[in-house]
mmCIF file with all atom_site columns, N, CA and C in Angstrom:
data_model
loop_
_atom_site.group_PDB
_atom_site.id
_atom_site.type_symbol
_atom_site.label_atom_id
_atom_site.label_alt_id
_atom_site.label_comp_id
_atom_site.label_asym_id
_atom_site.label_entity_id
_atom_site.label_seq_id
_atom_site.pdbx_PDB_ins_code
_atom_site.Cartn_x
_atom_site.Cartn_y
_atom_site.Cartn_z
_atom_site.occupancy
_atom_site.B_iso_or_equiv
_atom_site.pdbx_formal_charge
_atom_site.auth_seq_id
_atom_site.auth_comp_id
_atom_site.auth_asym_id
_atom_site.auth_atom_id
_atom_site.pdbx_PDB_model_num
ATOM 1   N N  . MET B 1 1  ? 8.538  10.674 -18.067 1.00 0.00 ? 1108 MET B N  1
ATOM 2   C CA . MET B 1 1  ? 8.556  11.804 -17.506 1.00 0.00 ? 1108 MET B CA 1
ATOM 3   C C  . MET B 1 1  ? 8.254  11.521 -16.354 1.00 0.00 ? 1108 MET B C  1
ATOM 4   N N  . GLU B 1 2  ? 6.836  10.897 -16.120 1.00 0.00 ? 1109 GLU B N  1
ATOM 5   C CA . GLU B 1 2  ? 6.156  10.504 -14.328 1.00 0.00 ? 1109 GLU B CA 1
ATOM 6   C C  . GLU B 1 2  ? 7.470  9.983  -13.893 1.00 0.00 ? 1109 GLU B C  1
ATOM 7   N N  . LYS B 1 3  ? 8.299  9.024  -13.856 1.00 0.00 ? 1110 LYS B N  1
ATOM 8   C CA . LYS B 1 3  ? 9.192  8.017  -13.790 1.00 0.00 ? 1110 LYS B CA 1
ATOM 9   C C  . LYS B 1 3  ? 9.869  9.536  -13.167 1.00 0.00 ? 1110 LYS B C  1
ATOM 10  N N  . ARG B 1 4  ? 10.927 9.999  -13.116 1.00 0.00 ? 1111 ARG B N  1
ATOM 11  C CA . ARG B 1 4  ? 11.591 10.846 -13.588 1.00 0.00 ? 1111 ARG B CA 1
ATOM 12  C C  . ARG B 1 4  ? 11.093 12.461 -12.334 1.00 0.00 ? 1111 ARG B C  1
ATOM 13  N N  . VAL B 1 5  ? 9.627  12.370 -12.439 1.00 0.00 ? 1112 VAL B N  1
ATOM 14  C CA . VAL B 1 5  ? 8.544  13.738 -11.435 1.00 0.00 ? 1112 VAL B CA 1
ATOM 15  C C  . VAL B 1 5  ? 9.286  12.823 -10.430 1.00 0.00 ? 1112 VAL B C  1
ATOM 16  N N  . GLN B 1 6  ? 8.914  11.334 -10.604 1.00 0.00 ? 1113 GLN B N  1
ATOM 17  C CA . GLN B 1 6  ? 8.496  10.603 -8.651  1.00 0.00 ? 1113 GLN B CA 1
ATOM 18  C C  . GLN B 1 6  ? 9.581  10.495 -8.340  1.00 0.00 ? 1113 GLN B C  1
ATOM 19  N N  . GLN B 1 7  ? 11.770 9.950  -9.235  1.00 0.00 ? 1114 GLN B N  1
ATOM 20  C CA . GLN B 1 7  ? 12.306 10.189 -7.936  1.00 0.00 ? 1114 GLN B CA 1
ATOM 21  C C  . GLN B 1 7  ? 12.905 11.496 -8.041  1.00 0.00 ? 1114 GLN B C  1
ATOM 22  N N  . VAL B 1 8  ? 12.175 12.382 -8.411  1.00 0.00 ? 1115 VAL B N  1
ATOM 23  C CA . VAL B 1 8  ? 12.042 13.927 -7.338  1.00 0.00 ? 1115 VAL B CA 1
ATOM 24  C C  . VAL B 1 8  ? 12.111 14.058 -6.106  1.00 0.00 ? 1115 VAL B C  1
ATOM 25  N N  . PHE B 1 9  ? 10.437 13.779 -5.856  1.00 0.00 ? 1116 PHE B N  1
ATOM 26  C CA . PHE B 1 9  ? 9.947  13.787 -4.982  1.00 0.00 ? 1116 PHE B CA 1
ATOM 27  C C  . PHE B 1 9  ? 10.041 12.145 -3.968  1.00 0.00 ? 1116 PHE B C  1
ATOM 28  N N  . GLU B 1 10 ? 11.403 11.337 -4.549  1.00 0.00 ? 1117 GLU B N  1
ATOM 29  C CA . GLU B 1 10 ? 11.212 10.943 -3.508  1.00 0.00 ? 1117 GLU B CA 1
ATOM 30  C C  . GLU B 1 10 ? 13.003 11.288 -2.620  1.00 0.00 ? 1117 GLU B C  1
ATOM 31  N N  . ASN B 1 11 ? 12.939 11.725 -4.007  1.00 0.00 ? 1118 ASN B N  1
ATOM 32  C CA . ASN B 1 11 ? 14.241 12.632 -3.196  1.00 0.00 ? 1118 ASN B CA 1
ATOM 33  C C  . ASN B 1 11 ? 14.038 13.253 -1.876  1.00 0.00 ? 1118 ASN B C  1
ATOM 34  N N  . LEU B 1 12 ? 12.995 14.501 -2.581  1.00 0.00 ? 1119 LEU B N  1
ATOM 35  C CA . LEU B 1 12 ? 12.945 15.269 -1.058  1.00 0.00 ? 1119 LEU B CA 1
ATOM 36  C C  . LEU B 1 12 ? 12.163 14.325 0.177   1.00 0.00 ? 1119 LEU B C  1
ATOM 37  N N  . ASN B 1 13 ? 11.510 13.389 -0.552  1.00 0.00 ? 1120 ASN B N  1
ATOM 38  C CA . ASN B 1 13 ? 10.891 12.757 1.019   1.00 0.00 ? 1120 ASN B CA 1
ATOM 39  C C  . ASN B 1 13 ? 12.015 12.778 2.045   1.00 0.00 ? 1120 ASN B C  1
ATOM 40  N N  . GLN B 1 14 ? 13.006 12.516 1.258   1.00 0.00 ? 1121 GLN B N  1
ATOM 41  C CA . GLN B 1 14 ? 14.553 11.387 1.742   1.00 0.00 ? 1121 GLN B CA 1
ATOM 42  C C  . GLN B 1 14 ? 15.269 12.516 2.543   1.00 0.00 ? 1121 GLN B C  1
ATOM 43  N N  . GLU B 1 15 ? 14.744 13.694 1.209   1.00 0.00 ? 1122 GLU B N  1
ATOM 44  C CA . GLU B 1 15 ? 15.393 14.463 2.383   1.00 0.00 ? 1122 GLU B CA 1
ATOM 45  C C  . GLU B 1 15 ? 14.833 15.502 3.960   1.00 0.00 ? 1122 GLU B C  1
ATOM 46  N N  . ILE B 1 16 ? 13.216 15.248 3.612   1.00 0.00 ? 1123 ILE B N  1
ATOM 47  C CA . ILE B 1 16 ? 12.611 15.796 4.958   1.00 0.00 ? 1123 ILE B CA 1
ATOM 48  C C  . ILE B 1 16 ? 13.443 14.440 6.065   1.00 0.00 ? 1123 ILE B C  1
ATOM 49  N N  . GLU B 1 17 ? 13.874 13.189 5.804   1.00 0.00 ? 1124 GLU B N  1
ATOM 50  C CA . GLU B 1 17 ? 13.683 12.681 7.258   1.00 0.00 ? 1124 GLU B CA 1
ATOM 51  C C  . GLU B 1 17 ? 15.006 12.385 7.339   1.00 0.00 ? 1124 GLU B C  1
ATOM 52  N N  . ASN B 1 18 ? 15.722 12.572 5.915   1.00 0.00 ? 1125 ASN B N  1
ATOM 53  C CA . ASN B 1 18 ? 17.497 13.127 6.881   1.00 0.00 ? 1125 ASN B CA 1
ATOM 54  C C  . ASN B 1 18 ? 17.309 14.298 8.051   1.00 0.00 ? 1125 ASN B C  1
ATOM 55  N N  . LEU B 1 19 ? 16.670 15.341 7.225   1.00 0.00 ? 1126 LEU B N  1
ATOM 56  C CA . LEU B 1 19 ? 16.787 16.152 8.168   1.00 0.00 ? 1126 LEU B CA 1
ATOM 57  C C  . LEU B 1 19 ? 15.931 16.134 9.913   1.00 0.00 ? 1126 LEU B C  1
ATOM 58  N N  . GLU B 1 20 ? 15.254 15.345 9.676   1.00 0.00 ? 1127 GLU B N  1
ATOM 59  C CA . GLU B 1 20 ? 14.670 15.495 11.190  1.00 0.00 ? 1127 GLU B CA 1
ATOM 60  C C  . GLU B 1 20 ? 15.174 14.338 11.467  1.00 0.00 ? 1127 GLU B C  1
ATOM 61  N N  . MET B 1 21 ? 15.752 13.070 11.294  1.00 0.00 ? 1128 MET B N  1
ATOM 62  C CA . MET B 1 21 ? 17.354 12.637 12.232  1.00 0.00 ? 1128 MET B CA 1
ATOM 63  C C  . MET B 1 21 ? 18.450 13.713 12.119  1.00 0.00 ? 1128 MET B C  1
ATOM 64  N N  . HIS B 1 22 ? 18.597 14.334 11.442  1.00 0.00 ? 1129 HIS B N  1
ATOM 65  C CA . HIS B 1 22 ? 20.111 15.538 12.099  1.00 0.00 ? 1129 HIS B CA 1
ATOM 66  C C  . HIS B 1 22 ? 19.130 16.065 13.234  1.00 0.00 ? 1129 HIS B C  1
ATOM 67  N N  . ALA B 1 23 ? 17.575 16.936 13.705  1.00 0.00 ? 1130 ALA B N  1
ATOM 68  C CA . ALA B 1 23 ? 17.578 16.868 14.063  1.00 0.00 ? 1130 ALA B CA 1
ATOM 69  C C  . ALA B 1 23 ? 17.752 16.164 15.593  1.00 0.00 ? 1130 ALA B C  1
ATOM 70  N N  . ARG B 1 24 ? 17.123 15.736 15.773  1.00 0.00 ? 1131 ARG B N  1
ATOM 71  C CA . ARG B 1 24 ? 16.654 14.546 16.553  1.00 0.00 ? 1131 ARG B CA 1
ATOM 72  C C  . ARG B 1 24 ? 18.394 14.235 16.941  1.00 0.00 ? 1131 ARG B C  1
ATOM 73  N N  . ARG B 1 25 ? 19.322 14.296 16.483  1.00 0.00 ? 1132 ARG B N  1
ATOM 74  C CA . ARG B 1 25 ? 20.614 13.447 16.837  1.00 0.00 ? 1132 ARG B CA 1
ATOM 75  C C  . ARG B 1 25 ? 21.132 15.028 17.637  1.00 0.00 ? 1132 ARG B C  1
ATOM 76  N N  . ILE B 1 26 ? 20.686 16.870 17.008  1.00 0.00 ? 1133 ILE B N  1
ATOM 77  C CA . ILE B 1 26 ? 21.287 17.744 17.803  1.00 0.00 ? 1133 ILE B CA 1
ATOM 78  C C  . ILE B 1 26 ? 20.091 18.220 18.658  1.00 0.00 ? 1133 ILE B C  1
ATOM 79  N N  . GLU B 1 27 ? 19.127 17.865 19.222  1.00 0.00 ? 1134 GLU B N  1
ATOM 80  C CA . GLU B 1 27 ? 18.463 18.184 20.499  1.00 0.00 ? 1134 GLU B CA 1
ATOM 81  C C  . GLU B 1 27 ? 19.137 17.322 21.250  1.00 0.00 ? 1134 GLU B C  1
ATOM 82  N N  . GLU B 1 28 ? 19.528 15.692 20.927  1.00 0.00 ? 1135 GLU B N  1
ATOM 83  C CA . GLU B 1 28 ? 20.416 15.069 22.307  1.00 0.00 ? 1135 GLU B CA 1
ATOM 84  C C  . GLU B 1 28 ? 21.805 15.623 22.633  1.00 0.00 ? 1135 GLU B C  1
ATOM 85  N N  . LEU B 1 29 ? 22.847 16.943 21.292  1.00 0.00 ? 1136 LEU B N  1
ATOM 86  C CA . LEU B 1 29 ? 23.697 17.436 22.007  1.00 0.00 ? 1136 LEU B CA 1
ATOM 87  C C  . LEU B 1 29 ? 22.694 18.586 23.028  1.00 0.00 ? 1136 LEU B C  1
ATOM 88  N N  . LEU B 1 30 ? 22.329 19.101 22.940  1.00 0.00 ? 1137 LEU B N  1
ATOM 89  C CA . LEU B 1 30 ? 21.977 20.698 22.756  1.00 0.00 ? 1137 LEU B CA 1
ATOM 90  C C  . LEU B 1 30 ? 22.481 21.175 24.711  1.00 0.00 ? 1137 LEU B C  1
ATOM 91  N N  . PRO B 1 31 ? 21.793 19.556 25.088  1.00 0.00 ? 1138 PRO B N  1
ATOM 92  C CA . PRO B 1 31 ? 22.027 20.296 27.109  1.00 0.00 ? 1138 PRO B CA 1
ATOM 93  C C  . PRO B 1 31 ? 23.639 20.337 27.099  1.00 0.00 ? 1138 PRO B C  1
ATOM 94  N N  . HIS B 1 32 ? 24.492 19.747 26.083  1.00 0.00 ? 1139 HIS B N  1
ATOM 95  C CA . HIS B 1 32 ? 25.710 19.605 26.276  1.00 0.00 ? 1139 HIS B CA 1
ATOM 96  C C  . HIS B 1 32 ? 26.614 21.352 25.680  1.00 0.00 ? 1139 HIS B C  1
ATOM 97  N N  . LEU B 1 33 ? 25.606 22.046 25.010  1.00 0.00 ? 1140 LEU B N  1
ATOM 98  C CA . LEU B 1 33 ? 25.666 23.477 23.957  1.00 0.00 ? 1140 LEU B CA 1
ATOM 99  C C  . LEU B 1 33 ? 26.237 23.921 25.092  1.00 0.00 ? 1140 LEU B C  1
ATOM 100 N N  . ASN B 1 34 ? 26.245 25.272 24.723  1.00 0.00 ? 1141 ASN B N  1
ATOM 101 C CA . ASN B 1 34 ? 26.555 26.618 25.538  1.00 0.00 ? 1141 ASN B CA 1
ATOM 102 C C  . ASN B 1 34 ? 25.048 27.584 24.444  1.00 0.00 ? 1141 ASN B C  1
ATOM 103 N N  . SER B 1 35 ? 25.335 28.497 25.452  1.00 0.00 ? 1142 SER B N  1
ATOM 104 C CA . SER B 1 35 ? 23.148 28.806 25.696  1.00 0.00 ? 1142 SER B CA 1
ATOM 105 C C  . SER B 1 35 ? 24.006 29.906 24.297  1.00 0.00 ? 1142 SER B C  1
ATOM 106 N N  . LYS B 1 36 ? 24.582 30.456 23.182  1.00 0.00 ? 1143 LYS B N  1
ATOM 107 C CA . LYS B 1 36 ? 24.354 30.982 22.278  1.00 0.00 ? 1143 LYS B CA 1
ATOM 108 C C  . LYS B 1 36 ? 23.833 30.346 21.367  1.00 0.00 ? 1143 LYS B C  1
ATOM 109 N N  . ALA B 1 37 ? 24.972 29.031 21.845  1.00 0.00 ? 1144 ALA B N  1
ATOM 110 C CA . ALA B 1 37 ? 25.133 28.160 20.462  1.00 0.00 ? 1144 ALA B CA 1
ATOM 111 C C  . ALA B 1 37 ? 23.536 27.688 20.426  1.00 0.00 ? 1144 ALA B C  1
ATOM 112 N N  . GLN B 1 38 ? 22.700 27.170 22.083  1.00 0.00 ? 1145 GLN B N  1
ATOM 113 C CA . GLN B 1 38 ? 21.114 26.765 21.786  1.00 0.00 ? 1145 GLN B CA 1
ATOM 114 C C  . GLN B 1 38 ? 20.231 27.776 21.508  1.00 0.00 ? 1145 GLN B C  1
ATOM 115 N N  . GLU B 1 39 ? 20.529 28.960 21.632  1.00 0.00 ? 1146 GLU B N  1
ATOM 116 C CA . GLU B 1 39 ? 20.112 30.326 20.849  1.00 0.00 ? 1146 GLU B CA 1
ATOM 117 C C  . GLU B 1 39 ? 19.209 29.959 19.684  1.00 0.00 ? 1146 GLU B C  1
ATOM 118 N N  . GLN B 1 40 ? 20.583 29.882 18.516  1.00 0.00 ? 1147 GLN B N  1
ATOM 119 C CA . GLN B 1 40 ? 20.426 29.315 17.636  1.00 0.00 ? 1147 GLN B CA 1
ATOM 120 C C  . GLN B 1 40 ? 20.364 28.237 17.086  1.00 0.00 ? 1147 GLN B C  1
ATOM 121 N N  . TRP B 1 41 ? 19.768 27.458 17.792  1.00 0.00 ? 1148 TRP B N  1
ATOM 122 C CA . TRP B 1 41 ? 20.309 25.263 17.045  1.00 0.00 ? 1148 TRP B CA 1
ATOM 123 C C  . TRP B 1 41 ? 18.327 26.774 17.479  1.00 0.00 ? 1148 TRP B C  1
ATOM 124 N N  . LYS B 1 42 ? 17.783 26.979 18.541  1.00 0.00 ? 1149 LYS B N  1
ATOM 125 C CA . LYS B 1 42 ? 16.685 27.433 18.289  1.00 0.00 ? 1149 LYS B CA 1
ATOM 126 C C  . LYS B 1 42 ? 16.155 28.313 16.957  1.00 0.00 ? 1149 LYS B C  1
ATOM 127 N N  . THR B 1 43 ? 16.570 28.677 16.871  1.00 0.00 ? 1150 THR B N  1
ATOM 128 C CA . THR B 1 43 ? 16.664 29.862 15.359  1.00 0.00 ? 1150 THR B CA 1
ATOM 129 C C  . THR B 1 43 ? 16.753 28.870 14.110  1.00 0.00 ? 1150 THR B C  1
ATOM 130 N N  . THR B 1 44 ? 17.802 27.974 14.157  1.00 0.00 ? 1151 THR B N  1
ATOM 131 C CA . THR B 1 44 ? 17.582 27.358 13.729  1.00 0.00 ? 1151 THR B CA 1
ATOM 132 C C  . THR B 1 44 ? 16.072 25.944 12.542  1.00 0.00 ? 1151 THR B C  1
ATOM 133 N N  . ALA B 1 45 ? 16.471 26.025 13.944  1.00 0.00 ? 1152 ALA B N  1
ATOM 134 C CA . ALA B 1 45 ? 15.137 24.586 14.674  1.00 0.00 ? 1152 ALA B CA 1
ATOM 135 C C  . ALA B 1 45 ? 13.952 24.945 13.271  1.00 0.00 ? 1152 ALA B C  1
ATOM 136 N N  . LYS B 1 46 ? 13.473 26.127 14.199  1.00 0.00 ? 1153 LYS B N  1
ATOM 137 C CA . LYS B 1 46 ? 12.676 26.831 13.267  1.00 0.00 ? 1153 LYS B CA 1
ATOM 138 C C  . LYS B 1 46 ? 12.415 26.869 12.167  1.00 0.00 ? 1153 LYS B C  1
ATOM 139 N N  . ALA B 1 47 ? 13.275 27.837 11.131  1.00 0.00 ? 1154 ALA B N  1
ATOM 140 C CA . ALA B 1 47 ? 13.291 27.579 10.482  1.00 0.00 ? 1154 ALA B CA 1
ATOM 141 C C  . ALA B 1 47 ? 13.354 26.140 9.310   1.00 0.00 ? 1154 ALA B C  1
ATOM 142 N N  . ARG B 1 48 ? 14.964 25.009 9.532   1.00 0.00 ? 1155 ARG B N  1
ATOM 143 C CA . ARG B 1 48 ? 14.363 23.322 9.036   1.00 0.00 ? 1155 ARG B CA 1
ATOM 144 C C  . ARG B 1 48 ? 13.102 23.154 9.346   1.00 0.00 ? 1155 ARG B C  1
ATOM 145 N N  . ARG B 1 49 ? 11.984 23.877 10.101  1.00 0.00 ? 1156 ARG B N  1
ATOM 146 C CA . ARG B 1 49 ? 10.385 22.896 9.942   1.00 0.00 ? 1156 ARG B CA 1
ATOM 147 C C  . ARG B 1 49 ? 9.505  23.316 9.262   1.00 0.00 ? 1156 ARG B C  1
ATOM 148 N N  . ALA B 1 50 ? 9.747  24.915 9.557   1.00 0.00 ? 1157 ALA B N  1
ATOM 149 C CA . ALA B 1 50 ? 9.164  25.954 7.873   1.00 0.00 ? 1157 ALA B CA 1
ATOM 150 C C  . ALA B 1 50 ? 9.638  24.918 6.690   1.00 0.00 ? 1157 ALA B C  1
ATOM 151 N N  . TYR B 1 51 ? 10.524 24.790 6.955   1.00 0.00 ? 1158 TYR B N  1
ATOM 152 C CA . TYR B 1 51 ? 11.581 24.523 5.149   1.00 0.00 ? 1158 TYR B CA 1
ATOM 153 C C  . TYR B 1 51 ? 10.166 22.635 4.722   1.00 0.00 ? 1158 TYR B C  1
ATOM 154 N N  . GLU B 1 52 ? 10.159 22.337 6.100   1.00 0.00 ? 1159 GLU B N  1
ATOM 155 C CA . GLU B 1 52 ? 9.544  20.539 5.759   1.00 0.00 ? 1159 GLU B CA 1
ATOM 156 C C  . GLU B 1 52 ? 8.815  20.734 6.145   1.00 0.00 ? 1159 GLU B C  1
ATOM 157 N N  . GLU B 1 53 ? 7.971  21.367 6.579   1.00 0.00 ? 1160 GLU B N  1
ATOM 158 C CA . GLU B 1 53 ? 6.707  21.239 6.502   1.00 0.00 ? 1160 GLU B CA 1
ATOM 159 C C  . GLU B 1 53 ? 6.271  21.876 4.619   1.00 0.00 ? 1160 GLU B C  1
ATOM 160 N N  . GLU B 1 54 ? 7.316  23.335 3.572   1.00 0.00 ? 1161 GLU B N  1
ATOM 161 C CA . GLU B 1 54 ? 6.793  23.037 2.611   1.00 0.00 ? 1161 GLU B CA 1
ATOM 162 C C  . GLU B 1 54 ? 6.820  22.517 1.947   1.00 0.00 ? 1161 GLU B C  1
ATOM 163 N N  . LEU B 1 55 ? 8.044  21.689 1.875   1.00 0.00 ? 1162 LEU B N  1
ATOM 164 C CA . LEU B 1 55 ? 7.985  20.336 1.767   1.00 0.00 ? 1162 LEU B CA 1
ATOM 165 C C  . LEU B 1 55 ? 7.089  19.079 0.695   1.00 0.00 ? 1162 LEU B C  1
ATOM 166 N N  . ARG B 1 56 ? 6.651  18.748 2.406   1.00 0.00 ? 1163 ARG B N  1
ATOM 167 C CA . ARG B 1 56 ? 5.610  18.071 2.209   1.00 0.00 ? 1163 ARG B CA 1
ATOM 168 C C  . ARG B 1 56 ? 4.173  18.736 1.993   1.00 0.00 ? 1163 ARG B C  1
ATOM 169 N N  . LYS B 1 57 ? 4.557  19.986 1.921   1.00 0.00 ? 1164 LYS B N  1
ATOM 170 C CA . LYS B 1 57 ? 2.772  20.316 1.529   1.00 0.00 ? 1164 LYS B CA 1
ATOM 171 C C  . LYS B 1 57 ? 2.788  20.111 0.307   1.00 0.00 ? 1164 LYS B C  1
ATOM 172 N N  . LEU B 1 58 ? 3.996  20.478 -0.327  1.00 0.00 ? 1165 LEU B N  1
ATOM 173 C CA . LEU B 1 58 ? 4.276  20.622 -2.017  1.00 0.00 ? 1165 LEU B CA 1
ATOM 174 C C  . LEU B 1 58 ? 5.317  18.741 -2.233  1.00 0.00 ? 1165 LEU B C  1
ATOM 175 N N  . LEU B 1 59 ? 4.796  17.885 -1.695  1.00 0.00 ? 1166 LEU B N  1
ATOM 176 C CA . LEU B 1 59 ? 5.097  16.454 -2.282  1.00 0.00 ? 1166 LEU B CA 1
ATOM 177 C C  . LEU B 1 59 ? 3.724  16.216 -2.091  1.00 0.00 ? 1166 LEU B C  1
ATOM 178 N N  . ASN B 1 60 ? 2.853  16.708 -0.977  1.00 0.00 ? 1167 ASN B N  1
ATOM 179 C CA . ASN B 1 60 ? 1.315  16.225 -1.059  1.00 0.00 ? 1167 ASN B CA 1
ATOM 180 C C  . ASN B 1 60 ? 0.619  17.132 -2.053  1.00 0.00 ? 1167 ASN B C  1
ATOM 181 N N  . ALA B 1 61 ? 1.243  18.178 -2.781  1.00 0.00 ? 1168 ALA B N  1
ATOM 182 C CA . ALA B 1 61 ? 0.219  19.039 -4.074  1.00 0.00 ? 1168 ALA B CA 1
ATOM 183 C C  . ALA B 1 61 ? 0.168  17.971 -4.885  1.00 0.00 ? 1168 ALA B C  1
ATOM 184 N N  . VAL B 1 62 ? 1.859  17.443 -5.376  1.00 0.00 ? 1169 VAL B N  1
ATOM 185 C CA . VAL B 1 62 ? 2.289  16.332 -6.316  1.00 0.00 ? 1169 VAL B CA 1
ATOM 186 C C  . VAL B 1 62 ? 1.456  15.055 -6.570  1.00 0.00 ? 1169 VAL B C  1
ATOM 187 N N  . LEU B 1 63 ? 0.868  14.454 -4.619  1.00 0.00 ? 1170 LEU B N  1
ATOM 188 C CA . LEU B 1 63 ? 0.770  13.443 -5.187  1.00 0.00 ? 1170 LEU B CA 1
ATOM 189 C C  . LEU B 1 63 ? -0.343 13.439 -5.457  1.00 0.00 ? 1170 LEU B C  1
ATOM 190 N N  . GLU B 1 64 ? -1.218 14.054 -5.156  1.00 0.00 ? 1171 GLU B N  1
ATOM 191 C CA . GLU B 1 64 ? -2.502 13.840 -5.000  1.00 0.00 ? 1171 GLU B CA 1
ATOM 192 C C  . GLU B 1 64 ? -3.478 14.569 -6.610  1.00 0.00 ? 1171 GLU B C  1
ATOM 193 N N  . LYS B 1 65 ? -2.501 14.743 -7.625  1.00 0.00 ? 1172 LYS B N  1
ATOM 194 C CA . LYS B 1 65 ? -2.800 14.268 -8.688  1.00 0.00 ? 1172 LYS B CA 1
ATOM 195 C C  . LYS B 1 65 ? -3.194 13.302 -9.785  1.00 0.00 ? 1172 LYS B C  1
#
């Protein structure tokens, strides 16, 4: 069971890293997008950061046990 839990949390960590990588790519393109798309990205980026933060808290809580 412990191995399964470890795998799940490794997958979550990978998901966070992938989100961060894709966000950096979008940030590079942002100046080329219209203002409506830029505003939408700002809203989406806030939600993404909150999601990443909650996942990191969960990972840290599990790894501390």
